[in-house]
Tab-separated table of C-alpha atoms in Angstrom:
chain	number	residue	atom	x	y	z
D	450	MET	CA	15.888	-49.223	-27.220
D	451	VAL	CA	16.699	-48.512	-23.597
D	452	ALA	CA	14.103	-49.321	-20.963
D	453	CYS	CA	14.449	-49.208	-17.225
D	454	GLY	CA	12.352	-52.009	-15.798
D	455	LEU	CA	12.883	-53.904	-12.568
D	456	ALA	CA	15.855	-55.727	-14.096
D	457	CYS	CA	17.688	-52.531	-14.926
D	458	TRP	CA	21.020	-52.246	-13.113
D	459	ARG	CA	20.730	-48.468	-12.763
D	460	CYS	CA	17.320	-48.786	-11.078
D	461	ARG	CA	18.885	-50.698	-8.211
D	462	TRP	CA	20.284	-47.391	-6.974
D	463	LEU	CA	16.841	-45.886	-6.401
D	464	LEU	CA	16.529	-47.354	-2.896
D	465	PRO	CA	19.902	-46.028	-1.652
D	466	LEU	CA	19.009	-42.704	-3.279
D	467	LEU	CA	15.748	-42.606	-1.320
D	468	LEU	CA	17.650	-43.408	1.874
D	469	GLY	CA	19.977	-40.506	1.083
D	470	LEU	CA	16.922	-38.282	0.683
D	471	ALA	CA	15.640	-39.468	4.084
D	472	ILE	CA	19.033	-38.587	5.587
D	473	ILE	CA	18.856	-35.075	4.132
D	474	MET	CA	15.357	-34.600	5.531
D	475	GLY	CA	16.567	-35.953	8.885
D	476	ILE	CA	19.428	-33.446	8.954
D	477	ILE	CA	16.974	-30.631	8.244
D	478	ALA	CA	14.737	-31.873	11.074
D	479	LEU	CA	17.645	-32.153	13.517
D	480	ALA	CA	19.076	-28.732	12.678
D	481	GLY	CA	15.878	-26.808	11.957
D	482	ARG	CA	14.392	-24.288	14.350
D	483	GLY	CA	10.879	-24.772	13.023
D	484	TRP	CA	9.527	-27.635	15.103
D	485	LEU	CA	7.016	-25.275	16.705
D	486	GLU	CA	6.335	-21.704	15.610
D	487	SER	CA	3.806	-18.971	16.186
D	488	GLU	CA	1.015	-19.354	13.678
D	489	SER	CA	0.539	-15.650	12.984
D	490	GLU	CA	1.966	-12.272	13.909
D	491	PRO	CA	3.288	-11.359	16.400
D	492	TYR	CA	5.792	-14.199	16.159
D	493	VAL	CA	6.575	-14.763	19.809
D	494	GLN	CA	7.485	-18.458	20.028
D	495	GLN	CA	9.624	-20.923	18.121
D	496	ALA	CA	11.200	-24.210	19.095
D	497	SER	CA	13.576	-26.800	17.760
D	498	LEU	CA	14.259	-30.322	18.929
D	499	TRP	CA	16.862	-28.861	21.269
D	500	GLU	CA	15.444	-25.599	22.644
D	501	SER	CA	12.339	-23.452	23.027
D	502	CYS	CA	12.539	-19.710	22.395
D	503	THR	CA	10.117	-16.915	23.248
D	504	ARG	CA	10.129	-13.133	22.964
D	505	GLY	CA	7.830	-10.254	23.766
D	506	GLU	CA	5.662	-8.685	21.099
D	507	GLU	CA	7.918	-5.611	20.842
D	508	ASP	CA	11.194	-7.369	21.702
D	509	LEU	CA	13.600	-8.333	18.890
D	510	ASN	CA	15.753	-10.745	20.921
D	511	TRP	CA	14.772	-14.348	21.551
D	512	SER	CA	14.987	-15.781	25.069
D	513	CYS	CA	15.764	-19.497	24.794
D	514	GLU	CA	15.679	-22.380	27.236
D	515	SER	CA	17.147	-25.787	26.573
D	516	LEU	CA	14.753	-28.698	26.255
D	517	MET	CA	17.593	-30.939	27.414
D	518	ASP	CA	16.753	-29.861	30.975
D	519	TYR	CA	13.571	-31.940	30.691
D	520	GLY	CA	13.604	-35.741	30.714
D	521	TRP	CA	11.135	-35.886	27.843
D	522	GLY	CA	13.295	-33.464	25.831
D	523	ARG	CA	16.315	-35.713	26.207
D	524	ALA	CA	14.178	-38.765	25.382
D	525	ALA	CA	12.703	-37.201	22.228
D	526	ALA	CA	16.113	-36.004	21.022
D	527	ALA	CA	17.820	-39.296	21.876
D	528	THR	CA	15.265	-41.520	20.161
D	529	TYR	CA	15.178	-39.397	17.012
D	530	LEU	CA	18.986	-39.154	16.968
D	531	VAL	CA	19.449	-42.923	17.491
D	532	GLY	CA	17.046	-43.545	14.610
D	533	PHE	CA	18.994	-41.101	12.459
D	534	VAL	CA	22.346	-42.779	13.235
D	535	ILE	CA	20.929	-46.209	12.362
D	536	LEU	CA	19.537	-44.676	9.150
D	537	VAL	CA	23.024	-43.486	8.174
D	538	ILE	CA	24.369	-46.993	8.879
D	539	CYS	CA	21.592	-48.494	6.717
D	540	PHE	CA	22.483	-46.094	3.908
D	541	ALA	CA	26.127	-47.214	4.034
D	542	LEU	CA	25.082	-50.889	4.089
D	543	ALA	CA	22.713	-50.321	1.145
D	544	VAL	CA	25.454	-48.697	-0.913
D	545	ILE	CA	27.733	-51.659	-0.134
D	546	ALA	CA	24.975	-54.200	-0.899
D	547	PHE	CA	24.160	-52.642	-4.262
D	548	SER	CA	27.820	-52.136	-5.190
D	549	ILE	CA	28.797	-55.793	-5.219
D	550	GLU	CA	28.251	-57.768	-8.397
D	551	ILE	CA	26.010	-60.398	-6.860
D	552	LEU	CA	23.468	-58.998	-4.453
D	553	ARG	CA	23.228	-60.707	-1.120
D	554	PHE	CA	19.451	-60.672	-0.815
D	555	ASN	CA	19.342	-61.832	2.808
D	556	PHE	CA	21.645	-58.901	3.559
D	557	VAL	CA	19.171	-56.593	1.812
D	558	ARG	CA	16.302	-58.010	3.882
D	559	GLY	CA	18.343	-57.305	7.038
D	560	ILE	CA	18.652	-53.671	5.967
D	561	GLY	CA	14.863	-53.591	5.649
D	562	GLY	CA	14.533	-54.902	9.205
D	563	LEU	CA	16.908	-52.228	10.483
D	564	LEU	CA	14.884	-49.578	8.657
D	565	PHE	CA	11.779	-50.663	10.580
D	566	VAL	CA	13.805	-50.136	13.772
D	567	VAL	CA	14.768	-46.664	12.494
D	568	ALA	CA	11.101	-45.861	11.857
D	569	ALA	CA	10.142	-47.025	15.351
D	570	PHE	CA	12.777	-44.814	17.007
D	571	GLN	CA	11.855	-41.806	14.897
D	572	ILE	CA	8.121	-42.221	15.523
D	573	ILE	CA	8.708	-42.452	19.269
D	574	GLY	CA	10.701	-39.205	19.206
D	575	LEU	CA	8.171	-37.474	16.952
D	576	VAL	CA	5.285	-38.438	19.237
D	577	ILE	CA	6.975	-37.664	22.578
D	578	TYR	CA	7.923	-34.148	21.477
D	579	PRO	CA	4.494	-32.576	20.762
D	580	VAL	CA	2.673	-34.384	23.559
D	581	LYS	CA	5.093	-33.385	26.307
D	582	PHE	CA	5.906	-29.982	24.809
D	583	THR	CA	2.278	-28.878	24.914
D	584	GLU	CA	1.882	-30.282	28.443
D	585	GLU	CA	4.969	-28.784	30.061
D	586	ILE	CA	6.008	-25.678	28.124
D	587	PRO	CA	3.745	-22.625	28.429
D	588	LEU	CA	2.591	-21.684	24.942
D	589	MET	CA	2.168	-18.051	23.963
D	590	GLY	CA	-0.465	-17.217	21.348
D	591	ASP	CA	-1.516	-19.554	18.556
D	592	ASN	CA	1.199	-22.042	17.612
D	593	MET	CA	1.661	-24.779	15.054
D	594	PHE	CA	4.095	-27.612	14.553
D	595	SER	CA	5.968	-26.388	11.536
D	596	TRP	CA	8.343	-27.220	8.693
D	597	ALA	CA	11.240	-28.879	10.568
D	598	TYR	CA	8.821	-31.148	12.426
D	599	GLY	CA	7.259	-31.956	9.046
D	600	PHE	CA	10.673	-32.885	7.643
D	601	GLY	CA	11.055	-35.303	10.558
D	602	TRP	CA	7.796	-37.006	9.612
D	603	ALA	CA	8.695	-36.972	5.896
D	604	SER	CA	11.983	-38.704	6.679
D	605	THR	CA	10.105	-41.318	8.702
D	606	VAL	CA	7.576	-41.976	5.915
D	607	VAL	CA	10.376	-42.451	3.362
D	608	VAL	CA	12.150	-44.829	5.753
D	609	ILE	CA	8.982	-46.915	6.195
D	610	GLY	CA	8.518	-47.122	2.419
D	611	CYS	CA	12.142	-48.122	1.877
D	612	ALA	CA	11.869	-50.719	4.658
D	613	PHE	CA	9.008	-52.441	2.832
D	614	PHE	CA	10.908	-52.372	-0.462
D	615	PHE	CA	14.111	-53.696	1.097
D	616	CYS	CA	12.197	-56.519	2.776
D	617	CYS	CA	10.291	-57.438	-0.401
D	618	LEU	CA	13.186	-57.078	-2.849
D	619	PRO	CA	14.499	-60.656	-2.341
D	620	ASN	CA	11.157	-61.992	-3.604
D	621	TRP	CA	12.092	-60.628	-7.048
D	622	GLU	CA	15.728	-61.708	-7.042
D	623	ASP	CA	15.652	-63.159	-10.559
D	624	GLU	CA	13.953	-60.086	-12.017
D	625	VAL	CA	16.434	-57.717	-10.377
D	626	LEU	CA	19.434	-59.721	-11.543
D	627	GLY	CA	17.991	-60.098	-15.054
D	628	ASN	CA	17.832	-63.910	-14.947
D	629	ILE	CA	14.299	-64.140	-16.381
D	630	LYS	CA	13.537	-63.794	-20.054
D	631	PRO	CA	10.894	-61.197	-20.873
D	632	THR	CA	7.412	-62.468	-21.664
D	633	TYR	CA	5.726	-61.028	-24.718
D	634	TYR	CA	1.976	-60.991	-25.069
D	635	TYR	CA	0.383	-60.713	-28.496
D	636	SER	CA	-3.048	-59.205	-28.971
D	637	SER	CA	-4.170	-61.146	-32.047
D	638	PRO	CA	-3.365	-64.461	-33.738
D	639	GLU	CA	-2.477	-62.626	-36.985
D	640	ARG	CA	0.567	-61.105	-35.291
D	641	ALA	CA	1.741	-64.485	-33.945
D	642	PRO	CA	0.619	-67.171	-36.432
D	643	TYR	CA	3.087	-69.730	-35.069
D	644	LEU	CA	1.107	-69.975	-31.810
D	645	ASN	CA	-1.817	-71.722	-33.590
């Protein structure tokens, strides 16, 4: 019988896998043009982390301006990008930590601490962007923060969850390494007469 409990060696790769998922969502957020979009037709405005684009109702071509001309645009992009780079470093460290035969649990806790730093940087970038964007960029029509912005938040939520797990994982060192014998509980004395 094969069971994958906490002591299962294959299950140790779930945390690096989740970090890889957060990296993919971060790439989508960094590259996506859907941070802000028009909510309904006519679609006259869209923005990414890097630029804001508008067009007339009958015009087919987008007119874009760089958000890097604004201090807040550079700050939002820099903080999110720094968080993303540290996330990639944490992913590499997690793969190394889970590849060695004997886990270095203090090393794993350090990765958890770095992931909290990643979350802080990403949250700062994700908060600066909508606040300053709506203050300083003239909005046309009804707009919404859209899918790419949502991927940025999804990446951040996964990072926060992984940070807690990485920090708490050393508390269950023996269970993860399989050093504890399983405990069996019996429901009736007939099934375990030797306990009487």
